[in-house]
Amino acid sequence: MKKILAFALALTMFSAVFAQEQENNNSRQNDNESLASPDPTVIGNDSARQALREISVDRYELEGSWNASISSDNGVINCRLFEGSPLAKEPLKGEEEAEDSSVLGIKVEFFRRGVNSFFIKAARPIPIEGVTKTISLWVAGRNMDHQMYVLVQDYNGNNFELYLGSLGFSGWKKMSVAVPPTPDGEHGIIQSSAYNGVKPGLRIVGFRVDCNPMLARGTYYMYLDDLRAVTDLYDLENRDEDDMNDDW
């Protein structure tokens, strides 16, 4: 009888531990999914006044609008446009007929393995109107565990980097990152100012890829497409038509 009771108690404890572990795993999975696909409706949402729009920042259709660079000590790099598109990508509503047939390809030829980075920058910073909540783009990373960042410039001209994620995946993947709101209007990424309400708040400068030292050898290829942003256009859409611009 005692053996049966002990066995039943052990089985109960095992079931409880298993259930708790399963709950923890589900929680971690949900956290990972939320990090990979941030919800723009809850980022910096301290007011019900929001007019969120997903807009196209660049479709990579114009040759020469992006440049790639790497230290001459570490390798050589080239970038150019190729015909193609991720099959899973959906066009923006109302822009189904817009030209979208090219992707940006980057080719890096490393001289040797080591700690290095390379940059993919727009010919000039790309402004985004409103208050940007998230930035996303499609990337083919060729399953190399390099780390990718988006480089942005805020309203005051300060530069920041936001972590997009690892390139350790095969095929195309949509990578997204949330733009953290400023805690007090003076620190962090500033996107608006009461002193001048007409200048775009955020500019995308480009991207940086920090290479895994063990994988940074030989030739590496990656491709980019469909750079987008989710932005809050409430202030712009609700601005009075007869209001003056403070830009003189």
Backbone as CSV, one residue per row, in Angstrom:
resi,resn,N_x,N_y,N_z,CA_x,CA_y,CA_z,C_x,C_y,C_z
1,MET,0.818,-1.202,0.000,0.000,0.000,0.000,0.857,1.259,0.000
2,LYS,1.890,1.233,0.842,2.796,2.377,0.903,3.487,2.615,-0.436
3,LYS,3.868,1.530,-1.112,4.519,1.662,-2.415,3.578,2.299,-3.432
4,ILE,2.287,1.926,-3.370,1.307,2.476,-4.304,1.123,3.967,-4.052
5,LEU,1.043,4.338,-2.748,0.894,5.755,-2.415,2.112,6.560,-2.848
6,ALA,3.309,5.995,-2.637,4.534,6.691,-3.031,4.594,6.868,-4.547
7,PHE,4.176,5.814,-5.263,4.180,5.900,-6.722,3.182,6.952,-7.206
8,ALA,1.991,6.981,-6.581,0.980,7.967,-6.965,1.456,9.388,-6.678
9,LEU,2.142,9.578,-5.530,2.658,10.901,-5.188,3.739,11.335,-6.177
10,ALA,4.625,10.410,-6.531,5.678,10.730,-7.493,5.097,11.070,-8.858
11,LEU,4.056,10.332,-9.274,3.416,10.590,-10.563,2.757,11.963,-10.575
12,THR,2.132,12.320,-9.434,1.489,13.645,-9.335,2.514,14.757,-9.429
13,MET,3.645,14.585,-8.723,4.695,15.603,-8.752,5.287,15.733,-10.153
14,PHE,5.495,14.606,-10.834,6.033,14.631,-12.197,5.092,15.356,-13.146
15,SER,3.769,15.100,-13.008,2.788,15.751,-13.869,2.794,17.252,-13.654
16,ALA,2.931,17.674,-12.368,2.948,19.107,-12.072,4.178,19.779,-12.668
17,VAL,5.346,19.099,-12.528,6.580,19.657,-13.082,6.502,19.738,-14.599
18,PHE,5.960,18.692,-15.231,5.842,18.689,-16.691,4.919,19.804,-17.179
19,ALA,3.786,19.991,-16.462,2.848,21.044,-16.848,3.482,22.417,-16.721
20,GLN,4.277,22.613,-15.633,4.930,23.905,-15.449,5.971,24.155,-16.537
21,GLU,6.729,23.112,-16.885,7.741,23.249,-17.933,7.099,23.554,-19.279
22,GLN,5.944,22.893,-19.561,5.232,23.140,-20.808,4.724,24.581,-20.866
23,GLU,4.242,25.081,-19.726,3.767,26.472,-19.665,4.914,27.445,-19.896
24,ASN,6.086,27.131,-19.309,7.255,27.987,-19.507,7.688,28.002,-20.961
25,ASN,7.665,26.812,-21.602,8.055,26.729,-23.011,7.106,27.540,-23.883
26,ASN,5.788,27.443,-23.594,4.815,28.213,-24.368,5.026,29.701,-24.175
27,SER,5.364,30.089,-22.923,5.605,31.505,-22.641,6.820,32.017,-23.393
28,ARG,7.916,31.205,-23.405,9.114,31.600,-24.132,8.839,31.700,-25.622
29,GLN,8.026,30.758,-26.163,7.694,30.793,-27.582,6.905,32.047,-27.923
30,ASN,5.943,32.403,-27.064,5.160,33.612,-27.303,6.030,34.854,-27.244
31,ASP,7.004,34.868,-26.294,7.917,36.005,-26.191,8.763,36.140,-27.443
32,ASN,9.262,34.993,-27.955,10.079,35.025,-29.169,9.273,35.517,-30.364
33,GLU,7.998,35.064,-30.442,7.160,35.503,-31.551,6.882,36.992,-31.472
34,SER,6.679,37.513,-30.242,6.408,38.934,-30.098,7.632,39.759,-30.437
35,LEU,8.837,39.238,-30.152,10.049,39.955,-30.507,10.267,39.956,-32.012
36,ALA,9.930,38.837,-32.666,10.119,38.745,-34.110,9.077,39.558,-34.865
37,SER,7.883,39.710,-34.295,6.811,40.464,-34.944,6.221,41.446,-33.934
38,PRO,6.907,42.558,-33.673,6.418,43.513,-32.676,5.079,44.107,-33.079
39,ASP,4.221,44.350,-32.093,2.890,44.903,-32.326,2.956,46.427,-32.265
40,PRO,2.792,47.108,-33.402,2.934,48.571,-33.402,1.846,49.285,-32.621
41,THR,0.714,48.605,-32.350,-0.385,49.274,-31.665,-0.121,49.491,-30.192
42,VAL,0.879,48.807,-29.630,1.139,48.948,-28.201,2.488,49.598,-27.919
43,ILE,3.189,50.030,-28.947,4.499,50.654,-28.760,4.315,52.136,-28.489
44,GLY,4.666,52.565,-27.282,4.521,53.964,-26.918,3.083,54.429,-26.925
45,ASN,2.144,53.511,-26.695,0.726,53.840,-26.775,0.237,54.386,-25.445
46,ASP,0.432,55.685,-25.219,-0.059,56.316,-24.001,-1.294,57.160,-24.295
47,SER,-1.874,57.013,-25.466,-3.057,57.773,-25.849,-3.830,56.989,-26.887
48,ALA,-5.124,57.219,-26.921,-5.959,56.547,-27.915,-5.849,57.216,-29.276
49,ARG,-5.128,58.316,-29.348,-5.022,59.061,-30.597,-3.904,58.463,-31.447
50,GLN,-4.267,57.524,-32.293,-3.304,56.907,-33.190,-3.936,56.715,-34.562
51,ALA,-3.139,56.898,-35.582,-3.565,56.633,-36.958,-2.435,55.870,-37.621
52,LEU,-2.388,54.570,-37.371,-1.284,53.740,-37.837,-1.451,53.397,-39.312
53,ARG,-0.352,53.525,-40.051,-0.338,53.172,-41.469,0.952,52.410,-41.765
54,GLU,0.839,51.349,-42.548,2.039,50.673,-43.045,2.390,51.294,-44.380
55,ILE,3.606,51.807,-44.482,4.024,52.506,-45.688,5.276,51.846,-46.261
56,SER,5.479,52.040,-47.548,6.688,51.548,-48.208,7.795,52.588,-48.070
57,VAL,8.948,52.157,-47.611,10.113,53.041,-47.490,10.976,52.929,-48.745
58,ASP,11.238,51.708,-49.185,11.991,51.486,-50.424,11.737,50.062,-50.900
59,ARG,11.477,49.916,-52.197,11.254,48.588,-52.785,12.502,48.062,-53.494
60,TYR,13.582,48.821,-53.447,14.835,48.437,-54.107,14.624,48.239,-55.607
61,GLU,14.167,49.311,-56.250,13.918,49.286,-57.685,14.848,50.220,-58.458
62,LEU,15.599,51.067,-57.764,16.419,52.073,-58.436,17.895,51.760,-58.245
63,GLU,18.582,51.454,-59.324,20.010,51.129,-59.260,20.802,52.350,-58.787
64,GLY,21.755,52.117,-57.879,22.600,53.180,-57.377,22.062,53.902,-56.163
65,SER,20.870,53.523,-55.687,20.296,54.210,-54.533,20.823,53.652,-53.206
66,TRP,21.548,52.518,-53.274,22.153,51.917,-52.079,23.604,51.575,-52.371
67,ASN,24.440,51.708,-51.342,25.864,51.407,-51.465,26.283,50.457,-50.345
68,ALA,27.286,49.645,-50.621,27.810,48.706,-49.625,29.286,48.987,-49.399
69,SER,29.747,48.781,-48.165,31.146,49.046,-47.848,31.629,48.085,-46.771
70,ILE,32.931,47.835,-46.798,33.605,47.007,-45.800,35.037,47.517,-45.706
71,SER,35.664,47.307,-44.571,37.054,47.724,-44.429,37.911,47.035,-45.488
72,SER,38.787,47.803,-46.126,39.644,47.235,-47.167,40.608,46.200,-46.613
73,ASP,40.787,46.149,-45.306,41.637,45.136,-44.692,40.933,43.785,-44.585
74,ASN,39.592,43.807,-44.647,38.829,42.588,-44.385,38.262,41.934,-45.634
75,GLY,38.094,42.709,-46.719,37.528,42.095,-47.908,37.053,43.130,-48.900
76,VAL,36.331,42.656,-49.912,35.722,43.527,-50.909,34.231,43.212,-50.970
77,ILE,33.434,44.219,-51.366,31.982,44.057,-51.347,31.376,44.750,-52.562
78,ASN,30.302,44.177,-53.064,29.559,44.754,-54.179,28.068,44.602,-53.907
79,CYS,27.270,45.518,-54.454,25.820,45.377,-54.374,25.203,45.824,-55.691
80,ARG,24.119,45.169,-56.085,23.432,45.483,-57.332,22.028,44.909,-57.264
81,LEU,21.187,45.316,-58.208,19.812,44.851,-58.246,19.696,43.577,-59.069
82,PHE,18.771,42.710,-58.649,18.447,41.486,-59.376,16.936,41.370,-59.497
83,GLU,16.470,40.742,-60.556,15.044,40.473,-60.680,14.660,39.366,-59.711
84,GLY,13.540,39.560,-59.041,13.064,38.568,-58.087,12.220,39.217,-57.020
85,SER,11.602,38.358,-56.170,10.754,38.850,-55.099,10.373,37.689,-54.193
86,PRO,10.270,37.909,-52.874,9.800,36.843,-51.984,8.357,36.468,-52.310
87,LEU,8.081,35.175,-52.448,6.741,34.725,-52.809,5.724,35.019,-51.714
88,ALA,6.164,35.033,-50.459,5.233,35.233,-49.350,4.899,36.698,-49.107
89,LYS,5.559,37.598,-49.805,5.333,39.029,-49.592,3.990,39.452,-50.153
90,GLU,3.259,40.271,-49.396,1.976,40.792,-49.836,2.095,42.279,-50.136
91,PRO,1.520,42.743,-51.235,1.604,44.170,-51.561,0.799,45.009,-50.590
92,LEU,1.185,46.263,-50.445,0.428,47.178,-49.607,-0.927,47.461,-50.250
93,LYS,-1.927,47.675,-49.411,-3.256,47.961,-49.916,-3.243,49.258,-50.721
94,GLY,-3.772,49.192,-51.918,-3.821,50.362,-52.781,-2.580,50.547,-53.629
95,GLU,-1.564,49.689,-53.432,-0.332,49.819,-54.201,0.006,48.523,-54.934
96,GLU,-1.031,47.774,-55.278,-0.820,46.488,-55.946,-0.155,46.638,-57.313
97,GLU,-0.362,47.772,-57.973,0.174,47.973,-59.314,1.547,48.644,-59.313
98,ALA,2.073,48.981,-58.144,3.378,49.648,-58.070,4.483,48.695,-58.524
99,GLU,5.503,49.254,-59.160,6.614,48.435,-59.647,7.338,47.784,-58.483
100,ASP,7.484,46.480,-58.543,8.123,45.748,-57.450,8.658,44.429,-58.003
101,SER,9.723,44.514,-58.784,10.239,43.326,-59.463,11.708,43.049,-59.159
102,SER,12.334,43.880,-58.312,13.770,43.729,-58.072,14.073,43.576,-56.589
103,VAL,15.243,43.004,-56.315,15.779,42.905,-54.959,17.217,43.402,-54.991
104,LEU,17.719,43.788,-53.825,19.104,44.243,-53.725,19.984,43.080,-53.277
105,GLY,20.975,42.748,-54.088,21.908,41.677,-53.750,23.237,42.233,-53.267
106,ILE,23.795,41.597,-52.241,25.091,42.006,-51.677,26.030,40.802,-51.719
107,LYS,27.221,41.026,-52.225,28.235,39.973,-52.317,29.489,40.436,-51.578
108,VAL,29.895,39.659,-50.572,31.083,39.976,-49.774,32.128,38.884,-49.996
109,GLU,33.339,39.287,-50.321,34.451,38.348,-50.459,35.468,38.651,-49.347
110,PHE,35.507,37.775,-48.352,36.375,37.984,-47.199,37.809,37.571,-47.529
111,PHE,38.764,38.339,-47.017,40.173,37.980,-47.181,40.573,36.884,-46.209
112,ARG,40.008,36.960,-45.007,40.364,36.000,-43.960,39.274,36.014,-42.896
113,ARG,39.260,34.982,-42.083,38.323,34.967,-40.964,38.750,35.978,-39.918
114,GLY,37.761,36.595,-39.258,38.072,37.569,-38.229,36.833,38.335,-37.804
115,VAL,37.018,39.242,-36.859,35.923,40.075,-36.373,35.792,41.280,-37.301
116,ASN,34.714,41.351,-38.056,34.522,42.473,-38.969,33.040,42.712,-39.213
117,SER,32.740,43.830,-39.820,31.373,44.221,-40.143,31.345,44.803,-41.556
118,PHE,30.160,44.785,-42.166,29.981,45.513,-43.421,28.675,46.296,-43.368
119,PHE,28.600,47.325,-44.202,27.494,48.276,-44.153,26.768,48.310,-45.492
120,ILE,25.443,48.511,-45.426,24.610,48.725,-46.603,23.847,50.012,-46.327
121,LYS,24.204,51.082,-47.025,23.636,52.387,-46.706,22.932,52.992,-47.913
122,ALA,21.862,53.736,-47.610,21.152,54.470,-48.656,22.026,55.622,-49.133
123,ALA,21.852,55.997,-50.396,22.637,57.098,-50.944,22.442,58.372,-50.133
124,ARG,21.249,58.530,-49.573,20.970,59.605,-48.625,19.932,59.078,-47.639
125,PRO,19.959,59.523,-46.379,18.990,59.017,-45.397,17.555,59.165,-45.884
126,ILE,16.733,58.148,-45.635,15.355,58.113,-46.121,14.418,58.553,-44.997
127,PRO,13.715,59.681,-45.143,12.836,60.156,-44.073,11.516,59.403,-44.027
128,ILE,10.981,59.256,-42.816,9.669,58.641,-42.602,8.810,59.641,-41.846
129,GLU,7.676,59.997,-42.402,6.793,60.948,-41.745,6.067,60.293,-40.571
130,GLY,5.621,61.129,-39.634,4.907,60.630,-38.480,5.845,60.071,-37.431
131,VAL,5.294,59.256,-36.538,6.063,58.609,-35.476,6.180,57.127,-35.824
132,THR,7.381,56.693,-36.176,7.596,55.318,-36.620,7.506,54.357,-35.448
133,LYS,6.718,53.298,-35.632,6.536,52.284,-34.592,7.395,51.051,-34.847
134,THR,7.396,50.553,-36.086,8.192,49.375,-36.435,8.818,49.567,-37.812
135,ILE,9.918,48.860,-38.029,10.609,48.825,-39.317,10.753,47.351,-39.709
136,SER,10.503,47.045,-40.975,10.603,45.654,-41.417,11.154,45.593,-42.828
137,LEU,11.724,44.466,-43.169,12.156,44.192,-44.540,12.333,42.701,-44.710
138,TRP,12.344,42.266,-45.971,12.573,40.861,-46.283,14.060,40.649,-46.539
139,VAL,14.591,39.567,-45.969,16.022,39.283,-46.061,16.227,37.806,-46.395
140,ALA,17.148,37.534,-47.311,17.644,36.178,-47.536,19.056,36.125,-46.963
141,GLY,19.213,35.445,-45.835,20.470,35.495,-45.093,21.424,34.347,-45.338
142,ARG,21.029,33.369,-46.134,21.879,32.240,-46.502,22.357,31.424,-45.288
143,ASN,21.527,31.432,-44.246,21.758,30.571,-43.083,23.141,30.757,-42.459
144,MET,23.595,31.997,-42.410,24.847,32.343,-41.739,24.528,33.141,-40.476
145,ASP,25.131,32.771,-39.363,24.791,33.377,-38.081,25.484,34.725,-37.899
146,HIS,25.283,35.628,-38.869,25.721,37.004,-38.714,24.576,37.812,-38.093
147,GLN,24.892,38.930,-37.461,23.897,39.734,-36.756,23.635,41.025,-37.537
148,MET,22.352,41.343,-37.735,21.982,42.479,-38.571,21.309,43.575,-37.757
149,TYR,21.675,44.826,-38.045,21.123,46.001,-37.364,20.624,46.996,-38.411
150,VAL,19.565,47.734,-38.072,19.133,48.847,-38.901,19.649,50.126,-38.252
151,LEU,20.214,51.014,-39.057,20.803,52.264,-38.578,19.833,53.395,-38.866
152,VAL,19.484,54.159,-37.821,18.507,55.232,-37.973,19.066,56.532,-37.410
153,GLN,18.466,57.621,-37.828,18.824,58.957,-37.359,17.542,59.628,-36.877
154,ASP,17.567,60.173,-35.658,16.342,60.719,-35.101,16.142,62.184,-35.476
155,TYR,15.115,62.802,-34.902,14.723,64.174,-35.210,15.862,65.159,-34.993
156,ASN,16.691,64.908,-33.986,17.784,65.811,-33.647,19.080,65.480,-34.376
157,GLY,19.044,64.494,-35.266,20.242,64.122,-36.008,21.137,63.138,-35.295
158,ASN,20.680,62.578,-34.171,21.472,61.586,-33.445,21.311,60.209,-34.084
159,ASN,22.390,59.445,-34.112,22.386,58.129,-34.753,22.154,57.024,-33.737
160,PHE,21.346,56.034,-34.149,21.041,54.888,-33.306,21.069,53.626,-34.163
161,GLU,21.215,52.492,-33.496,21.132,51.200,-34.173,20.107,50.335,-33.463
162,LEU,19.307,49.606,-34.249,18.271,48.728,-33.718,18.530,47.317,-34.218
163,TYR,18.497,46.352,-33.311,18.845,44.969,-33.652,17.701,44.275,-34.377
164,LEU,17.963,43.838,-35.615,16.970,43.125,-36.401,16.965,41.633,-36.102
165,GLY,18.153,41.041,-35.930,18.209,39.622,-35.629,19.349,38.919,-36.337
166,SER,19.381,37.606,-36.176,20.409,36.770,-36.788,20.014,36.407,-38.216
167,LEU,21.021,36.266,-39.074,20.799,35.847,-40.452,20.926,34.336,-40.610
168,GLY,20.856,33.619,-39.517,20.981,32.168,-39.551,19.689,31.471,-39.936
169,PHE,19.201,31.723,-41.151,17.995,31.069,-41.648,18.132,30.895,-43.158
170,SER,17.386,29.965,-43.687,17.427,29.688,-45.126,16.257,30.372,-45.822
171,GLY,16.466,30.754,-47.079,15.401,31.377,-47.845,15.095,32.782,-47.366
172,TRP,13.908,33.274,-47.754,13.483,34.617,-47.388,12.801,34.624,-46.024
173,LYS,13.017,35.693,-45.285,12.358,35.876,-43.992,12.080,37.357,-43.784
174,LYS,10.894,37.666,-43.283,10.563,39.052,-42.948,11.090,39.357,-41.549
175,MET,12.012,40.313,-41.465,12.611,40.692,-40.198,12.051,42.042,-39.762
176,SER,11.692,42.139,-38.484,11.071,43.353,-37.971,11.720,43.775,-36.668
177,VAL,11.633,45.077,-36.380,12.143,45.605,-35.126,11.259,46.766,-34.697
178,ALA,11.041,46.883,-33.388,10.274,47.994,-32.846,11.194,49.180,-32.590
179,VAL,10.678,50.375,-32.814,11.415,51.592,-32.505,10.999,52.025,-31.097
180,PRO,11.887,51.933,-30.123,11.487,52.244,-28.746,11.116,53.707,-28.586
181,PRO,10.006,53.998,-27.896,9.611,55.390,-27.684,10.523,56.066,-26.670
182,THR,10.648,57.380,-26.784,11.431,58.128,-25.818,10.712,58.146,-24.468
183,PRO,11.416,57.949,-23.359,10.742,57.914,-22.052,10.274,59.276,-21.573
184,ASP,10.950,60.343,-22.003,10.629,61.662,-21.465,10.668,62.780,-22.503
185,GLY,10.835,62.433,-23.771,10.902,63.452,-24.807,12.256,64.104,-24.957
186,GLU,13.217,63.717,-24.134,14.555,64.300,-24.195,15.654,63.267,-24.371
187,HIS,15.370,62.010,-24.057,16.369,60.951,-24.157,15.870,59.866,-25.097
188,GLY,16.813,59.080,-25.611,16.442,58.024,-26.537,16.203,58.564,-27.937
189,ILE,15.395,57.846,-28.703,15.119,58.218,-30.085,13.985,59.235,-30.110
190,ILE,14.310,60.474,-30.432,13.324,61.552,-30.480,12.747,61.627,-31.891
191,GLN,11.422,61.559,-32.010,10.801,61.591,-33.333,9.937,62.812,-33.576
192,SER,9.734,63.639,-32.566,8.917,64.833,-32.759,9.334,65.890,-31.754
193,SER,8.935,67.120,-32.044,9.270,68.225,-31.162,8.174,69.270,-31.218
194,ALA,7.847,69.838,-30.058,6.834,70.894,-30.010,7.339,72.181,-30.638
195,TYR,8.666,72.262,-30.856,9.244,73.488,-31.391,9.247,73.516,-32.920
196,ASN,9.012,72.374,-33.547,8.988,72.323,-34.999,8.247,71.059,-35.412
197,GLY,7.042,71.208,-35.892,6.215,70.035,-36.148,6.180,69.568,-37.576
198,VAL,7.040,70.069,-38.448,6.936,69.719,-39.864,8.077,68.832,-40.353
199,LYS,9.139,68.707,-39.590,10.280,67.913,-40.051,10.044,66.435,-39.757
200,PRO,10.263,65.521,-40.716,10.099,64.088,-40.445,10.933,63.650,-39.254
201,GLY,10.362,62.760,-38.446,10.986,62.430,-37.178,12.065,61.371,-37.232
202,LEU,12.046,60.489,-38.211,13.011,59.392,-38.250,13.525,59.226,-39.675
203,ARG,14.810,58.935,-39.796,15.419,58.686,-41.092,16.158,57.356,-41.033
204,ILE,15.979,56.554,-42.057,16.707,55.288,-42.144,18.005,55.536,-42.893
205,VAL,19.115,55.258,-42.229,20.436,55.462,-42.812,20.880,54.236,-43.590
206,GLY,20.615,53.050,-43.045,21.039,51.816,-43.702,21.083,50.666,-42.722
207,PHE,22.007,49.730,-42.974,22.110,48.525,-42.164,23.579,48.198,-41.894
208,ARG,23.812,47.536,-40.782,25.135,47.005,-40.473,25.008,45.519,-40.171
209,VAL,25.937,44.743,-40.693,25.975,43.305,-40.419,27.278,42.998,-39.702
210,ASP,27.174,42.514,-38.470,28.328,42.085,-37.691,28.553,40.600,-37.960
211,CYS,29.699,40.268,-38.498,29.957,38.909,-38.972,30.410,37.993,-37.839
212,ASN,29.937,36.763,-37.896,30.436,35.723,-37.014,31.877,35.405,-37.431
213,PRO,32.844,35.557,-36.515,34.259,35.388,-36.911,34.559,34.029,-37.533
214,MET,33.841,32.990,-37.111,34.111,31.660,-37.629,33.522,31.439,-39.014
215,LEU,32.537,32.282,-39.392,31.865,32.105,-40.683,32.268,33.151,-41.709
216,ALA,33.023,34.160,-41.281,33.414,35.256,-42.176,34.615,34.834,-43.017
217,ARG,34.369,33.987,-43.988,35.422,33.530,-44.896,34.794,33.191,-46.240
218,GLY,35.634,33.152,-47.255,35.114,32.842,-48.588,34.214,33.946,-49.101
219,THR,33.152,33.568,-49.785,32.210,34.513,-50.379,30.848,34.372,-49.711
220,TYR,30.251,35.510,-49.374,28.944,35.511,-48.712,27.972,36.345,-49.534
221,TYR,26.768,35.807,-49.731,25.717,36.499,-50.464,24.519,36.737,-49.543
222,MET,23.871,37.887,-49.706,22.598,38.142,-49.039,21.763,39.068,-49.922
223,TYR,20.438,39.057,-49.692,19.527,39.827,-50.530,18.491,40.531,-49.653
224,LEU,18.100,41.744,-50.075,17.135,42.553,-49.337,15.991,42.950,-50.252
225,ASP,14.796,43.100,-49.663,13.652,43.568,-50.442,12.594,44.167,-49.530
226,ASP,11.847,45.107,-50.076,10.615,45.639,-49.487,10.806,46.184,-48.068
227,LEU,11.513,47.286,-47.979,11.697,47.977,-46.703,10.431,48.768,-46.385
228,ARG,9.823,48.487,-45.228,8.574,49.136,-44.841,8.660,49.677,-43.411
229,ALA,7.663,50.490,-43.073,7.540,50.998,-41.710,6.069,51.121,-41.365
230,VAL,5.762,50.902,-40.106,4.428,51.223,-39.577,4.582,52.514,-38.792
231,THR,3.851,53.544,-39.197,4.028,54.865,-38.610,2.686,55.446,-38.180
232,ASP,2.716,56.280,-37.155,1.529,56.939,-36.633,1.417,58.325,-37.274
233,LEU,0.410,58.500,-38.106,0.233,59.749,-38.848,-0.886,60.616,-38.260
234,TYR,-1.213,60.404,-37.002,-2.345,61.116,-36.402,-2.166,62.629,-36.486
235,ASP,-1.007,63.132,-36.050,-0.797,64.582,-36.039,-0.846,65.175,-37.439
236,LEU,-0.324,64.440,-38.430,-0.322,64.953,-39.799,-1.717,64.938,-40.399
237,GLU,-2.464,63.863,-40.152,-3.791,63.745,-40.743,-4.803,64.675,-40.081
238,ASN,-4.548,65.077,-38.855,-5.481,65.932,-38.136,-4.997,67.377,-38.029
239,ARG,-4.026,67.729,-38.820,-3.548,69.108,-38.846,-4.536,69.971,-39.635
240,ASP,-4.874,71.125,-39.098,-5.819,72.012,-39.774,-5.241,72.504,-41.096
241,GLU,-6.107,72.589,-42.104,-5.648,73.015,-43.417,-5.126,74.445,-43.411
242,ASP,-5.667,75.285,-42.515,-5.251,76.682,-42.486,-4.109,76.951,-41.507
243,ASP,-3.551,75.864,-40.919,-2.471,76.031,-39.968,-1.168,76.379,-40.702
244,MET,-0.354,77.184,-40.068,0.897,77.620,-40.681,2.017,76.639,-40.372
245,ASN,2.981,76.543,-41.276,4.157,75.698,-41.074,5.254,76.501,-40.376
246,ASP,5.777,75.930,-39.287,6.843,76.607,-38.551,8.204,76.248,-39.141
247,ASP,8.451,76.620,-40.391,9.694,76.256,-41.040,10.360,77.462,-41.693
248,TRP,10.126,78.662,-41.153,10.714,79.858,-41.746,11.741,80.458,-40.813
